[in-house]
């Protein structure tokens, strides 16, 4: 595999990387502590919206004019990060389910501005009036409180994949990615994409995403696992998966990563690659039949917000995978995207990347 820097400018065909997941409109605003108290929120928390939070989004839009919109949700974050690092609009495609409301339009605008090809399924059940998924990101000083309402994101159906336009997007794509959260929404859609990737010798990637996914939706993950070429996760997710799905009696990340890499795999033309991040601790790489390796992580002087670091890492990795780079360079690219993300508020990035694998080292 070539590692010359000229390859960084390699033009990818449109829609090379395909993401499917739960789209959320992130509404980011700096608020006083009294605002949190009014909605019974803690300063550093991540919760699903309840009746206590009715009117919260409208209040943000009305009373905090400096709010910003970001196209969020784990998979959409990763797809944005990949597009940003590549600096190639339309190199990535994204789909998920949205409502028929103003939040859909705001989300569409934010994602289009980030350079994504979009194919949202619009949930139109007029009786329910299901709104587009949102996540309020409430910043107080160095803390941030997340209030998510999955809304229409929960309503994706496999019929969306039957649309001729979407069939074409799937045919054109070379790398597929979904975060673990989508296993709670539409496992049949994931399995169809898995089978397509397997039949056409394409790459399927997924993410453990959260300990509760590993514990309560692990059977869905395990069903997809024979098709998984690249698996991402962090240390707490890997330990949960090791305990609940592999029945391992160990907390050792290298052992768990190796065990996942050695699980049965349908496409034997390529080994399974498992990448487990551990915050500021070394990232673990395990490849079928090989001893795991560790890669130290470069830390910025100032960390503003670690939310979205894992999603950003995956985006950088996928971008370099699409460019035909080595696993080592792809890990560096992922680490760079996470490095930039945690110096911003929310899962956002500077205007332009300045990544050089030869100098971005610990």
Tab-separated table of C-alpha atoms in Angstrom, residues 11-19 79 83 86 88-94 115-118 166 168-177 202 322:
chain	number	residue	atom	x	y	z
A	11	UNK	CA	-9.926	11.978	-5.565
A	12	UNK	CA	-12.495	9.532	-4.275
A	13	UNK	CA	-15.593	8.823	-6.324
A	14	UNK	CA	-18.833	10.303	-4.963
A	15	UNK	CA	-20.424	8.293	-2.158
A	16	UNK	CA	-17.365	6.067	-1.542
A	17	UNK	CA	-18.112	5.937	2.199
A	18	UNK	CA	-21.717	5.127	3.155
A	19	UNK	CA	-23.093	5.776	6.653
A	79	UNK	CA	-19.285	10.773	8.187
A	83	UNK	CA	-15.576	14.424	4.716
A	86	UNK	CA	-10.720	14.391	2.996
A	88	UNK	CA	-13.870	16.301	-0.675
A	89	UNK	CA	-17.565	17.198	-0.718
A	90	UNK	CA	-19.839	14.313	-1.773
A	91	UNK	CA	-17.219	11.646	-0.989
A	92	UNK	CA	-19.539	10.364	1.767
A	93	UNK	CA	-23.244	9.551	1.815
A	94	UNK	CA	-25.510	9.356	4.862
A	115	UNK	CA	-20.484	18.284	2.282
A	116	UNK	CA	-22.553	15.104	2.737
A	117	UNK	CA	-24.746	13.428	0.130
A	118	UNK	CA	-28.012	12.965	2.029
A	166	UNK	CA	-30.830	4.455	-2.566
A	168	UNK	CA	-27.784	3.105	-6.549
A	169	UNK	CA	-26.054	4.748	-3.568
A	170	UNK	CA	-25.457	1.312	-2.038
A	171	UNK	CA	-24.129	-0.040	-5.353
A	172	UNK	CA	-21.647	2.841	-5.686
A	173	UNK	CA	-20.337	2.739	-2.105
A	174	UNK	CA	-17.140	0.863	-1.233
A	175	UNK	CA	-17.076	1.228	2.568
A	176	UNK	CA	-20.137	0.926	4.839
A	177	UNK	CA	-20.371	2.148	8.428
A	202	UNK	CA	-16.848	-4.447	0.001
A	322	UNK	CA	-10.787	4.965	1.655
